[in-house]
Coordinates of C-alpha atoms in Angstrom, one line a residue:
Chain P
M120 CA 218.7 42.5 -92.8
E121 CA 221.5 42.2 -95.2
N122 CA 221.8 46.0 -95.7
G123 CA 220.1 47.3 -92.9
P124 CA 221.7 48.8 -89.7
V125 CA 222.8 45.9 -87.3
S126 CA 220.1 45.5 -84.8
C127 CA 219.7 43.1 -81.5
L128 CA 215.9 43.3 -81.9
P129 CA 214.1 40.5 -83.4
T130 CA 213.6 41.4 -87.0
T131 CA 210.4 40.3 -88.8
P132 CA 209.1 41.1 -92.4
K133 CA 206.5 43.2 -90.8
M134 CA 209.0 45.4 -89.0
S135 CA 210.6 46.5 -92.2
K136 CA 207.2 47.3 -93.4
A137 CA 206.8 49.7 -90.8
K138 CA 210.2 51.3 -91.4
K139 CA 209.5 51.3 -95.3
V140 CA 206.3 53.5 -94.4
I141 CA 208.5 55.8 -92.2
E142 CA 211.0 56.0 -94.9
E143 CA 208.6 56.8 -97.6
A144 CA 206.9 59.5 -95.3
L145 CA 210.2 61.3 -94.7
E146 CA 210.9 61.3 -98.7
N147 CA 207.5 62.6 -99.5
Q148 CA 207.2 65.0 -96.4
N149 CA 204.0 63.3 -95.8
P150 CA 202.7 64.5 -92.4
E151 CA 200.6 61.5 -91.8
L152 CA 201.9 57.9 -90.9
D153 CA 199.6 54.9 -91.5
L154 CA 201.3 52.1 -89.5
A155 CA 198.3 50.1 -88.6
D156 CA 198.5 46.2 -88.4
K157 CA 202.3 46.4 -89.2
G158 CA 203.3 43.8 -86.3
V159 CA 205.1 46.7 -84.3
V160 CA 206.2 45.6 -80.8
S161 CA 207.9 48.6 -79.7
F162 CA 208.7 52.1 -81.0
E163 CA 212.2 51.0 -80.7
E164 CA 211.5 49.4 -83.9
M165 CA 210.7 52.6 -85.6
P166 CA 213.8 54.8 -85.3
G167 CA 213.5 58.2 -86.6
L168 CA 209.6 58.2 -85.9
I169 CA 210.2 60.5 -82.6
D170 CA 212.4 63.1 -84.8
M171 CA 209.5 63.6 -87.5
H172 CA 208.6 66.9 -86.0
N173 CA 206.3 67.9 -88.8
I174 CA 204.2 64.9 -88.3
T175 CA 200.4 65.5 -87.7
R176 CA 198.9 61.9 -87.6
I177 CA 200.2 58.5 -86.5
T178 CA 198.0 55.4 -86.6
L179 CA 199.5 52.4 -85.0
S180 CA 196.2 50.6 -84.2
H181 CA 196.1 46.6 -84.3
N182 CA 199.8 46.3 -83.3
K183 CA 201.5 45.0 -80.2
I184 CA 202.9 48.0 -78.6
Q185 CA 203.4 47.7 -74.9
K186 CA 205.2 50.9 -74.0
V187 CA 204.7 54.5 -75.4
P188 CA 208.0 56.4 -74.9
P189 CA 207.8 59.9 -73.2
G190 CA 209.8 61.2 -76.1
I191 CA 206.6 61.1 -78.2
A192 CA 205.6 64.4 -76.7
N193 CA 208.6 65.9 -78.9
L194 CA 206.1 65.6 -81.9
T195 CA 204.8 68.9 -81.2
Q196 CA 202.8 69.1 -84.5
L197 CA 201.0 65.9 -83.7
E198 CA 197.1 66.3 -84.0
M199 CA 195.9 62.8 -84.2
L200 CA 197.3 59.7 -82.3
N201 CA 195.8 56.3 -82.9
L202 CA 197.1 53.6 -80.7
F203 CA 193.8 51.3 -80.8
N204 CA 194.2 47.6 -80.1
N205 CA 197.6 47.3 -78.7
H206 CA 199.1 46.0 -75.7
I207 CA 199.7 49.3 -73.7
E208 CA 199.6 49.2 -69.8
E209 CA 200.7 52.6 -69.0
L210 CA 200.8 55.9 -70.9
P211 CA 203.7 58.5 -70.3
V212 CA 203.1 61.6 -68.0
S213 CA 204.4 63.7 -70.9
L214 CA 201.7 62.9 -73.5
S215 CA 199.2 65.3 -71.8
S216 CA 201.6 68.2 -72.5
M217 CA 201.4 67.6 -76.4
P218 CA 200.3 71.1 -77.6
K219 CA 198.3 70.2 -80.7
L220 CA 196.9 66.7 -79.9
R221 CA 193.0 66.8 -80.7
I222 CA 192.3 63.0 -81.1
L223 CA 193.7 60.4 -78.9
N224 CA 192.5 56.9 -79.3
V225 CA 193.7 54.4 -76.9
G226 CA 190.8 52.0 -77.1
M227 CA 191.4 48.2 -76.6
N228 CA 194.6 48.2 -74.6
R229 CA 195.3 47.1 -71.1
L230 CA 195.4 50.5 -69.1
D231 CA 194.5 50.3 -65.4
S232 CA 195.1 53.8 -64.7
L233 CA 195.9 57.0 -66.4
P234 CA 199.1 59.0 -65.6
R235 CA 199.0 62.0 -63.2
G236 CA 198.1 65.3 -64.8
F237 CA 196.5 63.6 -67.7
G238 CA 193.7 66.2 -67.8
A239 CA 196.3 68.9 -68.9
F240 CA 195.8 68.4 -72.6
A241 CA 195.5 71.9 -74.3
V242 CA 193.4 71.1 -77.1
L243 CA 192.1 67.4 -76.7
E244 CA 188.8 67.0 -78.5
V245 CA 188.2 63.3 -78.8
L246 CA 189.2 60.9 -76.2
D247 CA 188.6 57.1 -76.6
L248 CA 189.4 54.8 -73.7
T249 CA 187.2 52.2 -74.7
Y250 CA 187.9 48.5 -73.7
N251 CA 190.6 49.1 -71.0
N252 CA 190.6 48.1 -67.1
L253 CA 189.8 51.6 -65.9
N254 CA 187.4 52.6 -63.2
E255 CA 186.7 55.7 -61.2
S256 CA 189.9 55.4 -59.2
S257 CA 192.0 55.4 -62.3
L258 CA 191.2 58.9 -63.3
P259 CA 193.7 61.5 -62.0
G260 CA 192.4 64.6 -60.0
N261 CA 192.5 66.9 -62.9
F262 CA 190.8 64.4 -65.5
F263 CA 187.5 66.6 -66.3
M264 CA 189.6 69.9 -66.8
L265 CA 189.4 67.9 -70.2
G266 CA 186.0 69.7 -70.4
K267 CA 187.6 72.7 -71.8
T268 CA 187.9 71.3 -75.0
L269 CA 186.3 67.8 -74.9
R270 CA 183.7 67.2 -77.3
A271 CA 183.7 63.1 -77.3
L272 CA 184.6 60.7 -74.4
Y273 CA 184.3 57.1 -75.0
L274 CA 184.6 55.3 -71.7
G275 CA 182.7 52.1 -72.8
D276 CA 183.7 48.6 -71.8
N277 CA 185.6 49.5 -68.6
D278 CA 185.0 48.8 -64.9
F279 CA 183.5 52.0 -63.7
E280 CA 181.2 51.8 -60.9
T281 CA 180.4 55.3 -60.5
I282 CA 181.1 58.5 -62.4
P283 CA 182.6 61.4 -60.4
P284 CA 180.2 64.3 -60.2
E285 CA 183.0 66.4 -61.7
I286 CA 181.7 65.3 -65.1
G287 CA 179.5 68.4 -64.6
Q288 CA 182.5 70.5 -65.7
L289 CA 182.6 68.9 -69.1
K290 CA 180.1 71.4 -70.0
N291 CA 182.5 74.4 -70.1
L292 CA 183.5 75.2 -73.8
Q293 CA 181.1 73.0 -75.5
I294 CA 178.6 75.8 -76.1
L295 CA 181.3 77.8 -77.9
N296 CA 182.6 74.9 -80.1
F297 CA 178.9 74.4 -81.2
C298 CA 179.5 70.7 -81.6
F299 CA 177.4 68.1 -80.1
P300 CA 179.3 65.9 -77.4
Q301 CA 179.3 62.4 -77.2
L302 CA 179.7 60.4 -74.0
V303 CA 179.8 56.6 -74.1
L304 CA 179.7 54.6 -71.0
R305 CA 178.5 51.5 -72.4
E306 CA 179.2 48.1 -70.7
N307 CA 180.9 49.4 -67.3
D308 CA 179.4 48.2 -64.0
L309 CA 177.8 51.6 -63.4
I310 CA 175.5 51.6 -60.3
D311 CA 174.6 55.1 -60.6
I312 CA 174.9 58.0 -62.9
P313 CA 175.7 61.5 -61.5
K314 CA 172.9 64.1 -61.8
E315 CA 175.6 66.6 -63.1
I316 CA 175.2 64.8 -66.4
G317 CA 172.0 66.5 -66.9
Y318 CA 173.9 69.6 -66.6
L319 CA 175.7 69.2 -70.0
P320 CA 173.5 71.3 -72.0
R321 CA 174.8 70.3 -75.5
L322 CA 175.0 66.5 -74.9
R323 CA 173.5 64.7 -77.8
E324 CA 174.7 61.3 -77.5
L325 CA 174.6 59.3 -74.4
H326 CA 175.3 55.5 -74.1
I327 CA 174.6 53.9 -70.8
Q328 CA 173.5 50.5 -71.9
A329 CA 174.5 47.3 -70.3
N330 CA 175.4 48.7 -66.8
R331 CA 173.8 48.0 -63.5
L332 CA 171.5 51.1 -63.4
T333 CA 168.0 51.1 -61.9
V334 CA 167.0 54.6 -62.2
L335 CA 168.0 57.7 -63.9
P336 CA 168.3 61.0 -62.0
P337 CA 165.4 63.2 -63.1
E338 CA 167.9 65.9 -64.0
L339 CA 168.5 63.9 -67.2
G340 CA 165.3 65.3 -68.4
N341 CA 167.0 68.6 -68.9
L342 CA 169.1 67.3 -71.9
D343 CA 167.7 67.4 -75.4
L344 CA 168.1 63.6 -76.2
F345 CA 164.9 63.7 -78.2
G346 CA 165.7 65.5 -81.5
N347 CA 166.8 63.6 -84.6
K348 CA 170.4 64.4 -83.7
S349 CA 170.3 63.0 -80.5
V350 CA 170.7 59.3 -79.1
L351 CA 170.2 57.9 -75.9
R352 CA 171.2 54.1 -75.6
M353 CA 170.1 52.4 -72.2
E354 CA 169.2 48.9 -73.0
F355 CA 170.5 45.8 -70.8
N356 CA 170.0 47.5 -67.4
P357 CA 168.1 46.4 -64.7
W358 CA 165.9 49.4 -64.7
V359 CA 162.9 49.6 -62.2
A360 CA 159.6 48.6 -63.5
P361 CA 158.0 51.9 -64.7
I362 CA 161.2 52.9 -66.5
A363 CA 161.7 49.4 -68.2
D364 CA 158.0 49.5 -69.2
Q365 CA 158.6 53.0 -71.0
L366 CA 161.6 51.6 -72.6
Q367 CA 159.7 48.8 -74.2
V368 CA 157.6 51.5 -75.8
G369 CA 160.5 53.8 -76.8
V370 CA 163.3 55.8 -75.4
S371 CA 161.3 59.2 -76.0
H372 CA 158.6 57.8 -73.7
V373 CA 161.2 57.4 -70.9
I374 CA 162.6 60.8 -71.4
D375 CA 159.1 62.1 -71.0
Y376 CA 158.4 60.0 -68.0
I377 CA 161.6 61.0 -66.1
R378 CA 160.5 64.6 -66.7
S379 CA 157.0 64.1 -64.9
E380 CA 156.6 64.9 -61.3
T381 CA 155.4 61.3 -60.7
Y382 CA 158.8 60.1 -61.6
R383 CA 160.5 62.7 -59.5
Y384 CA 158.6 61.1 -56.3
L385 CA 159.3 57.8 -57.3
Y386 CA 162.9 58.4 -57.8
N387 CA 163.3 60.3 -54.4
R388 CA 161.8 57.2 -52.7
H389 CA 163.9 54.8 -54.4
I390 CA 166.9 56.7 -53.4
A391 CA 165.9 56.8 -49.8
A392 CA 165.1 53.2 -49.6
R393 CA 167.3 51.3 -51.8
G394 CA 169.1 48.3 -51.1
P395 CA 172.4 46.7 -52.3
P396 CA 173.1 47.4 -56.0
P397 CA 172.2 44.6 -58.4
P398 CA 175.0 42.1 -59.1
K399 CA 177.6 42.6 -61.9
L400 CA 176.3 41.3 -65.0
N401 CA 179.1 41.5 -67.4
D402 CA 181.4 38.8 -67.6
K403 CA 184.8 40.3 -68.4
T404 CA 187.2 37.4 -67.8
R405 CA 187.4 36.9 -71.7
K406 CA 188.4 40.6 -72.4
I407 CA 191.8 40.7 -74.1
S408 CA 192.5 43.9 -72.0
R409 CA 192.8 41.5 -69.0
N410 CA 195.7 39.6 -70.7
R411 CA 199.0 40.5 -69.0
Q412 CA 202.3 40.1 -70.6
Y413 CA 204.3 39.8 -67.3
S414 CA 202.0 38.4 -64.9
Chain B
M192 CA 135.9 201.1 -91.0
P193 CA 136.6 200.9 -87.5
G194 CA 134.8 197.6 -87.2
V195 CA 137.0 196.1 -89.7
T196 CA 139.8 197.6 -88.2
M197 CA 138.6 196.4 -84.9
S198 CA 138.2 192.9 -86.2
F199 CA 141.5 192.9 -87.4
S200 CA 142.9 193.8 -84.2
N201 CA 140.9 191.2 -82.4
M202 CA 142.3 188.6 -84.6
S203 CA 145.5 186.7 -83.9
C204 CA 147.3 183.5 -85.6
S205 CA 146.6 180.2 -84.1
R206 CA 150.4 179.3 -84.2
C207 CA 152.4 182.5 -83.0
G208 CA 149.6 184.4 -81.4
D209 CA 150.4 187.8 -83.3
G210 CA 148.0 190.0 -84.8
F211 CA 147.5 190.4 -88.7
D212 CA 148.4 193.2 -90.8
P213 CA 145.7 194.3 -92.9
H214 CA 147.7 193.5 -96.1
D215 CA 148.8 190.1 -94.7
K216 CA 147.3 187.1 -96.4
I217 CA 145.3 185.0 -93.9
V218 CA 144.7 181.3 -93.9
N219 CA 141.5 180.2 -92.6
S220 CA 141.1 176.5 -91.8
Q221 CA 138.2 175.0 -89.9
G222 CA 137.4 178.4 -88.4
E223 CA 141.0 179.0 -87.1
L224 CA 143.3 181.8 -88.6
W225 CA 147.3 181.7 -89.6
H226 CA 149.9 183.4 -91.1
P227 CA 150.6 181.5 -94.1
Q228 CA 154.2 181.1 -92.8
C229 CA 152.7 179.8 -89.9
F230 CA 150.2 177.2 -91.6
V231 CA 152.9 174.3 -92.1
C232 CA 153.6 171.0 -91.0
S233 CA 154.2 170.5 -87.4
Q234 CA 157.2 168.3 -88.3
C235 CA 159.0 169.6 -91.3
F236 CA 157.8 173.5 -90.9
R237 CA 157.1 173.4 -94.7
P238 CA 153.9 174.4 -96.3
F239 CA 151.4 171.4 -97.0
P240 CA 151.7 170.4 -100.5
D241 CA 148.5 171.0 -102.3
G242 CA 147.2 172.3 -99.1
L243 CA 146.7 168.8 -98.1
F244 CA 147.3 168.2 -94.5
Y245 CA 146.5 165.5 -91.9
E246 CA 145.8 166.3 -88.2
F247 CA 146.7 164.2 -85.2
E248 CA 146.1 165.2 -81.4
G249 CA 145.6 168.9 -82.6
R250 CA 148.9 169.1 -84.6
K251 CA 148.8 169.3 -88.3
Y252 CA 151.3 167.3 -90.7
C253 CA 152.0 167.0 -94.2
E254 CA 151.3 163.7 -95.8
H255 CA 154.9 162.3 -95.8
D256 CA 155.6 163.3 -92.2
F257 CA 152.2 162.1 -91.0
Q258 CA 152.9 158.7 -92.8
V259 CA 156.4 158.5 -91.3
L260 CA 155.0 159.3 -87.9
F261 CA 151.8 157.4 -87.7
A262 CA 150.9 155.3 -90.7
P263 CA 151.2 151.3 -90.3
C264 CA 154.0 149.5 -92.3
C265 CA 153.2 146.4 -94.2
G266 CA 154.4 143.3 -92.5
K267 CA 155.1 141.9 -96.0
C268 CA 156.4 144.7 -98.4
G269 CA 157.5 147.3 -95.9
E270 CA 155.5 150.1 -97.5
F271 CA 152.9 152.3 -95.8
V272 CA 149.7 151.0 -95.7
I273 CA 147.1 153.7 -96.8
G274 CA 143.5 153.1 -96.9
R275 CA 142.5 149.4 -95.7
V276 CA 144.6 148.1 -93.3
I277 CA 144.7 144.5 -92.3
K278 CA 145.5 143.8 -88.8
A279 CA 146.6 140.2 -88.3
M280 CA 149.3 138.1 -86.8
S281 CA 150.4 141.1 -84.6
A282 CA 151.3 143.3 -87.7
S283 CA 149.7 145.3 -90.6
W284 CA 149.2 144.4 -94.1
H285 CA 148.2 145.7 -97.5
P286 CA 145.1 143.6 -98.1
A287 CA 147.2 142.2 -101.1
C288 CA 149.9 141.5 -99.1
F289 CA 148.2 139.3 -96.5
C290 CA 148.3 135.8 -98.3
C291 CA 148.2 132.3 -97.4
A292 CA 151.7 131.2 -96.7
V293 CA 151.2 128.1 -98.7
C294 CA 148.9 128.8 -101.7
N295 CA 149.5 132.6 -101.9
K296 CA 145.8 133.1 -102.1
E297 CA 144.7 136.7 -100.6
L298 CA 143.2 136.1 -97.1
A299 CA 141.5 139.5 -96.4
D300 CA 138.1 138.2 -97.2
R301 CA 138.2 134.5 -96.7
G302 CA 139.5 134.1 -93.2
F303 CA 142.7 132.4 -92.1
V304 CA 144.0 129.9 -89.6
R305 CA 147.2 130.6 -87.5
N306 CA 149.4 127.5 -87.8
R307 CA 152.9 127.3 -86.5
N308 CA 153.1 131.2 -86.9
R309 CA 152.0 131.1 -90.6
A310 CA 148.8 132.3 -91.8
L311 CA 147.2 129.8 -93.9
C312 CA 143.8 129.6 -95.7
H313 CA 141.5 126.7 -94.3
E314 CA 142.4 124.3 -97.1
C315 CA 146.0 124.6 -96.8
N316 CA 145.7 124.4 -93.0
A317 CA 143.6 120.9 -93.4
A318 CA 146.3 119.6 -95.7
D319 CA 149.1 120.6 -93.4
K320 CA 147.5 118.9 -90.4
A321 CA 146.8 115.8 -92.6
V322 CA 150.4 115.5 -93.5
L323 CA 151.6 116.0 -89.8
S324 CA 149.2 113.2 -88.7
G325 CA 150.7 110.8 -91.4
R326 CA 147.6 111.1 -93.7
H327 CA 148.1 112.0 -97.5
I328 CA 146.5 114.6 -99.6
C329 CA 145.4 113.7 -102.9
F330 CA 147.1 115.3 -105.7
K331 CA 144.1 115.7 -107.7
C332 CA 141.5 116.7 -105.5
H333 CA 143.5 118.1 -102.5
G334 CA 141.4 116.2 -100.2
V335 CA 142.6 114.4 -97.3
I336 CA 143.3 110.5 -98.1
D337 CA 141.6 108.6 -95.2
D338 CA 142.8 105.2 -96.5
K339 CA 145.9 104.1 -98.0
P340 CA 147.1 106.3 -100.7
L341 CA 147.5 105.0 -104.2
R342 CA 150.8 105.9 -105.5
F343 CA 151.2 106.8 -109.1
R344 CA 153.8 108.4 -111.0
G345 CA 155.2 109.8 -108.0
E346 CA 152.3 111.4 -106.5
V347 CA 149.5 110.1 -104.0
Y348 CA 145.9 110.0 -105.2
H349 CA 142.5 108.8 -103.9
G350 CA 142.0 105.3 -105.5
Y351 CA 138.7 106.3 -107.2
H352 CA 140.0 109.0 -109.3
F353 CA 141.4 105.9 -111.5
N354 CA 140.2 103.1 -113.2
C355 CA 142.0 100.0 -114.2
T356 CA 143.7 100.4 -117.6
A357 CA 142.7 96.8 -118.6
C358 CA 139.2 96.1 -117.1
G359 CA 138.1 99.6 -116.2
I360 CA 137.2 98.8 -112.7
E361 CA 137.3 101.7 -110.2
L362 CA 140.7 101.3 -108.4
N363 CA 141.6 101.3 -104.7
S364 CA 145.0 101.5 -102.9
D365 CA 145.7 98.0 -103.9
A366 CA 146.0 98.8 -107.6
R367 CA 149.6 98.4 -109.1
E368 CA 151.5 100.9 -111.1
L369 CA 153.3 99.0 -113.9
K370 CA 156.7 100.7 -114.4
H371 CA 157.9 99.1 -117.6
R372 CA 156.8 96.3 -119.4
S373 CA 158.9 94.4 -122.2
G374 CA 158.8 96.2 -125.4
Y375 CA 158.1 99.8 -124.0
T376 CA 160.5 101.9 -122.7
A377 CA 160.7 103.0 -119.1
N378 CA 157.9 105.2 -117.9
E379 CA 156.3 105.1 -121.3
M380 CA 153.8 102.5 -119.9
N381 CA 153.2 103.8 -116.4
E382 CA 149.7 102.6 -116.0
L383 CA 147.5 101.5 -113.4
Y384 CA 145.9 98.1 -113.1
C385 CA 143.7 96.4 -110.5
L386 CA 145.0 93.5 -108.8
R387 CA 143.3 90.8 -110.8
C388 CA 144.3 92.1 -114.0
H389 CA 148.0 92.9 -112.7
D390 CA 148.1 89.1 -111.6
K391 CA 146.8 87.8 -114.7
M392 CA 149.8 89.8 -116.6
G393 CA 152.3 87.0 -115.0
I394 CA 154.6 89.4 -113.5
P395 CA 156.3 87.5 -110.7
I396 CA 155.8 88.8 -107.1
C397 CA 158.5 88.8 -104.7
G398 CA 158.2 86.2 -101.9
A399 CA 159.4 88.6 -99.2
C400 CA 157.9 91.9 -100.1
R401 CA 154.8 90.8 -102.2
R402 CA 155.5 93.5 -104.7
P403 CA 156.0 92.7 -108.5
I404 CA 159.5 92.1 -109.6
E405 CA 160.4 94.2 -112.6
E406 CA 164.0 93.8 -112.7
R407 CA 166.1 90.8 -112.1
V408 CA 164.4 87.7 -110.6
V409 CA 165.8 85.4 -108.4
T410 CA 163.9 81.9 -108.4
A411 CA 164.5 79.7 -105.3
L412 CA 162.6 78.0 -102.6
G413 CA 159.8 77.6 -105.1
K414 CA 159.2 81.5 -105.3
H415 CA 160.4 84.5 -107.0
W416 CA 162.5 87.1 -105.2
H417 CA 163.9 90.5 -105.7
V418 CA 167.8 90.1 -105.8
E419 CA 168.0 92.3 -102.7
H420 CA 165.1 90.4 -101.1
F421 CA 166.5 86.9 -101.3
V422 CA 168.4 87.0 -97.8
C423 CA 169.8 84.7 -95.3
A424 CA 167.0 83.5 -92.8
K425 CA 169.5 84.3 -90.1
C426 CA 171.7 87.4 -90.8
E427 CA 169.2 88.8 -93.4
K428 CA 172.1 89.6 -95.7
P429 CA 171.3 89.2 -99.5
F430 CA 172.9 86.4 -101.1
L431 CA 173.7 88.4 -104.4
G432 CA 174.4 85.4 -106.3
H433 CA 176.5 83.4 -103.5
R434 CA 175.8 79.9 -102.7
H435 CA 172.9 79.5 -100.2
Y436 CA 171.8 76.4 -98.3
E437 CA 168.1 75.4 -97.8
R438 CA 166.5 74.0 -94.8
K439 CA 162.8 73.5 -94.1
G440 CA 161.7 76.2 -96.4
L441 CA 164.4 78.7 -95.6
A442 CA 167.6 79.7 -97.0
Y443 CA 170.8 80.3 -95.2
C444 CA 174.3 81.8 -96.0
E445 CA 177.1 79.3 -95.8
T446 CA 178.2 80.5 -92.3
H447 CA 174.9 80.5 -90.6
Y448 CA 173.7 77.2 -92.1
H449 CA 176.7 75.4 -90.7
Q450 CA 176.4 77.4 -87.3
L451 CA 172.8 76.5 -86.9
F452 CA 172.7 72.9 -88.1
G453 CA 175.9 71.8 -86.9
N454 CA 177.5 70.2 -90.0
L455 CA 181.0 70.1 -88.5
C456 CA 183.3 67.3 -89.4
F457 CA 183.8 64.8 -86.6
V458 CA 187.3 64.7 -87.1
C459 CA 188.6 68.2 -88.0
N460 CA 185.6 69.9 -86.3
Q461 CA 185.6 72.5 -89.0
V462 CA 182.6 73.5 -91.0
I463 CA 182.0 71.2 -94.1
S464 CA 181.8 73.3 -97.2
G465 CA 182.0 70.7 -99.7
D466 CA 180.5 67.4 -99.8
V467 CA 179.1 65.8 -96.5
F468 CA 179.2 62.1 -95.3
T469 CA 176.5 61.6 -93.0
A470 CA 176.2 58.4 -90.9
L471 CA 175.8 57.4 -87.2
N472 CA 174.5 60.8 -86.1
K473 CA 177.7 62.6 -87.5
A474 CA 179.0 64.2 -90.4
W475 CA 182.6 64.1 -92.0
C476 CA 184.2 66.2 -94.7
V477 CA 185.5 64.3 -97.7
H478 CA 189.0 64.3 -96.2
H479 CA 188.3 62.9 -92.9
F480 CA 185.6 60.0 -93.7
A481 CA 187.6 57.3 -92.5
C482 CA 187.6 54.2 -90.2
S483 CA 187.7 55.3 -86.4
F484 CA 190.1 52.4 -85.7
C485 CA 192.7 52.3 -88.4
D486 CA 192.0 55.4 -90.1
Q487 CA 191.7 54.2 -93.5
K488 CA 189.8 56.4 -95.8
M489 CA 186.3 55.2 -96.7
T490 CA 183.9 56.2 -99.7
Q491 CA 180.3 56.3 -99.9
K492 CA 180.3 52.7 -100.9
T493 CA 182.7 51.3 -98.2
K494 CA 180.8 48.9 -95.9
F495 CA 181.2 49.6 -92.1
Y496 CA 180.1 48.3 -89.1
E497 CA 178.9 50.5 -86.0
C498 CA 180.7 50.7 -82.6
D499 CA 179.6 53.3 -80.2
L500 CA 178.1 55.1 -83.2
K501 CA 181.6 55.1 -85.0
P502 CA 182.3 53.5 -88.1
A503 CA 184.6 50.4 -88.2
C504 CA 185.9 49.1 -91.7
K505 CA 185.4 45.5 -92.1
K506 CA 189.0 44.9 -91.6
C507 CA 188.9 46.4 -88.2
Y508 CA 185.8 44.6 -87.1
E509 CA 187.3 41.2 -88.1
K510 CA 190.3 42.1 -85.7
F511 CA 188.0 42.8 -82.9
P512 CA 188.2 40.0 -80.3
S513 CA 185.4 37.5 -80.8
E514 CA 183.9 38.1 -77.5
F515 CA 183.4 41.9 -78.3
R516 CA 182.1 41.2 -81.8
R517 CA 179.3 38.9 -79.9
R518 CA 178.5 41.7 -77.7
L519 CA 178.4 44.3 -80.7
R520 CA 176.0 41.9 -82.4
K521 CA 173.8 41.5 -79.4
A522 CA 173.7 45.4 -79.1
Y523 CA 172.9 45.9 -82.6
D524 CA 170.1 43.2 -82.6
N525 CA 168.6 45.0 -79.6
T526 CA 169.1 48.8 -80.9
P527 CA 166.1 50.4 -82.6
K528 CA 167.5 50.7 -86.1
K529 CA 168.6 54.1 -87.3
S530 CA 170.2 54.2 -90.5
T531 CA 173.6 52.7 -90.3
S532 CA 174.8 53.1 -93.8
A533 CA 176.6 56.1 -95.7

């Protein structure tokens, strides 16, 4: 405080820690910034960060940041941005214009919506939106354009009741990437999953546990969720009895079963004659994403 | 001697029709009479050498002109054929000139077969047909080899002409020619062995072509290979000493191993060429194996927790809200256990 520049912001020992890291990085030309758990409340505490044009990774997890400034988009070399466990309620529109951003983690924040045009990222490969307050109406129209490059999408622990069928667009480039995409929809309020998920031929990890699902679309049988490189997690759902019975024996039995003619018949009958959706099971009142700074 | 005179006056030359003077020489040939100057070749009008003439269609020719005009020319040497003429293949031949196009034997008395416009003896014709139909001709007995040929010192043979150098058994086409053995110069020891004896000699057999390996031996995947036969199972290019990757009894080059088996780093999405961290259904390169939540590097020994099949270091896990940790624990207890440690 004695020899630093005069600032009207509250100064804490941790804040100077963040500054120190930035200064060190500037000195060593280090393109990666580790600022996890530095008590950062605002980007304004980190002057100079926005001007580090050569930076490729910023990790700011476990801080208390509420706002991401639009200027962050000036970091054109940035490939990884980790904002996990902050207090962010809104992301800047400019974020999706970042030309090299490949991995974006904004899990465990307080997002109710995503900015418009969010699907415009050029090369985004991993998007983690776990543990926010998002639902199907939070997604901007071009969201699934991300499928051009995305290989892992984490939407677990949000408030989705349905998934738009446009998710089928996620299949596009995954074949060329020869990677195995992951899709996490754990602990939402999903009533349904769209049959389009069955058209993601390279999907190898599907997490749909703890939702309100009763049936699976038979199209899911198209997927190779069998192999030792594949994962299907589906526990804690109010499954119809035949699926629940198969699940007792093992997930591979469920996949075998939904591929059968018997199941296709049962599924069509179930869809035709189904009643109101099962009640919401997850108590979300204690989620920290529900905390509101100014409400 | 009026009779004589009379007879002289009654006689005339067969060529010019004039009579003869009593002092003239008269040539008498086969009851016809000529002036000597009229008894000449119809072609060159010169007397016949040694009185020898050839007659054809009432005319007489000297030997030379007769041959020029009427004698056949040999199809091979171009000389006139006098005496026995062989008419064959739409031409005439001296008997000594009409030979098999392959083995050069005279064909006049043994018969021939026309084969692609060549005259061949019966043996050569059979051999030629056998070659055309993909069969081989034994270098020793010249018979057609119906089975697979035995290859030995660059030629093909019936196996039964040879015996195993070691055990003496009659050979078949499976016999192996041993080109060089240690201690002998190349080709010095070109000998034939039956398969049994050959195997007993301990010469490595290539796992790809099943032939003995007489030069450099590559040992991999529990087999021996010719250097040029130890190849990537995908692109079939030989490794030639480059690093190979094994999987399920097959070998792959680096590119195709990663392409097929997807060892791409979860963070940089690049092929992992060095050491690989494998956990939670994913792989990481050495530079990027880190906690997914704070990006702190982890090692093989670092303990981590699992969240959505991503690794969380202990520090991050302890920062998770307690309600979230409770749910993670509940989910973990209910998940069929796959390995969750590095």
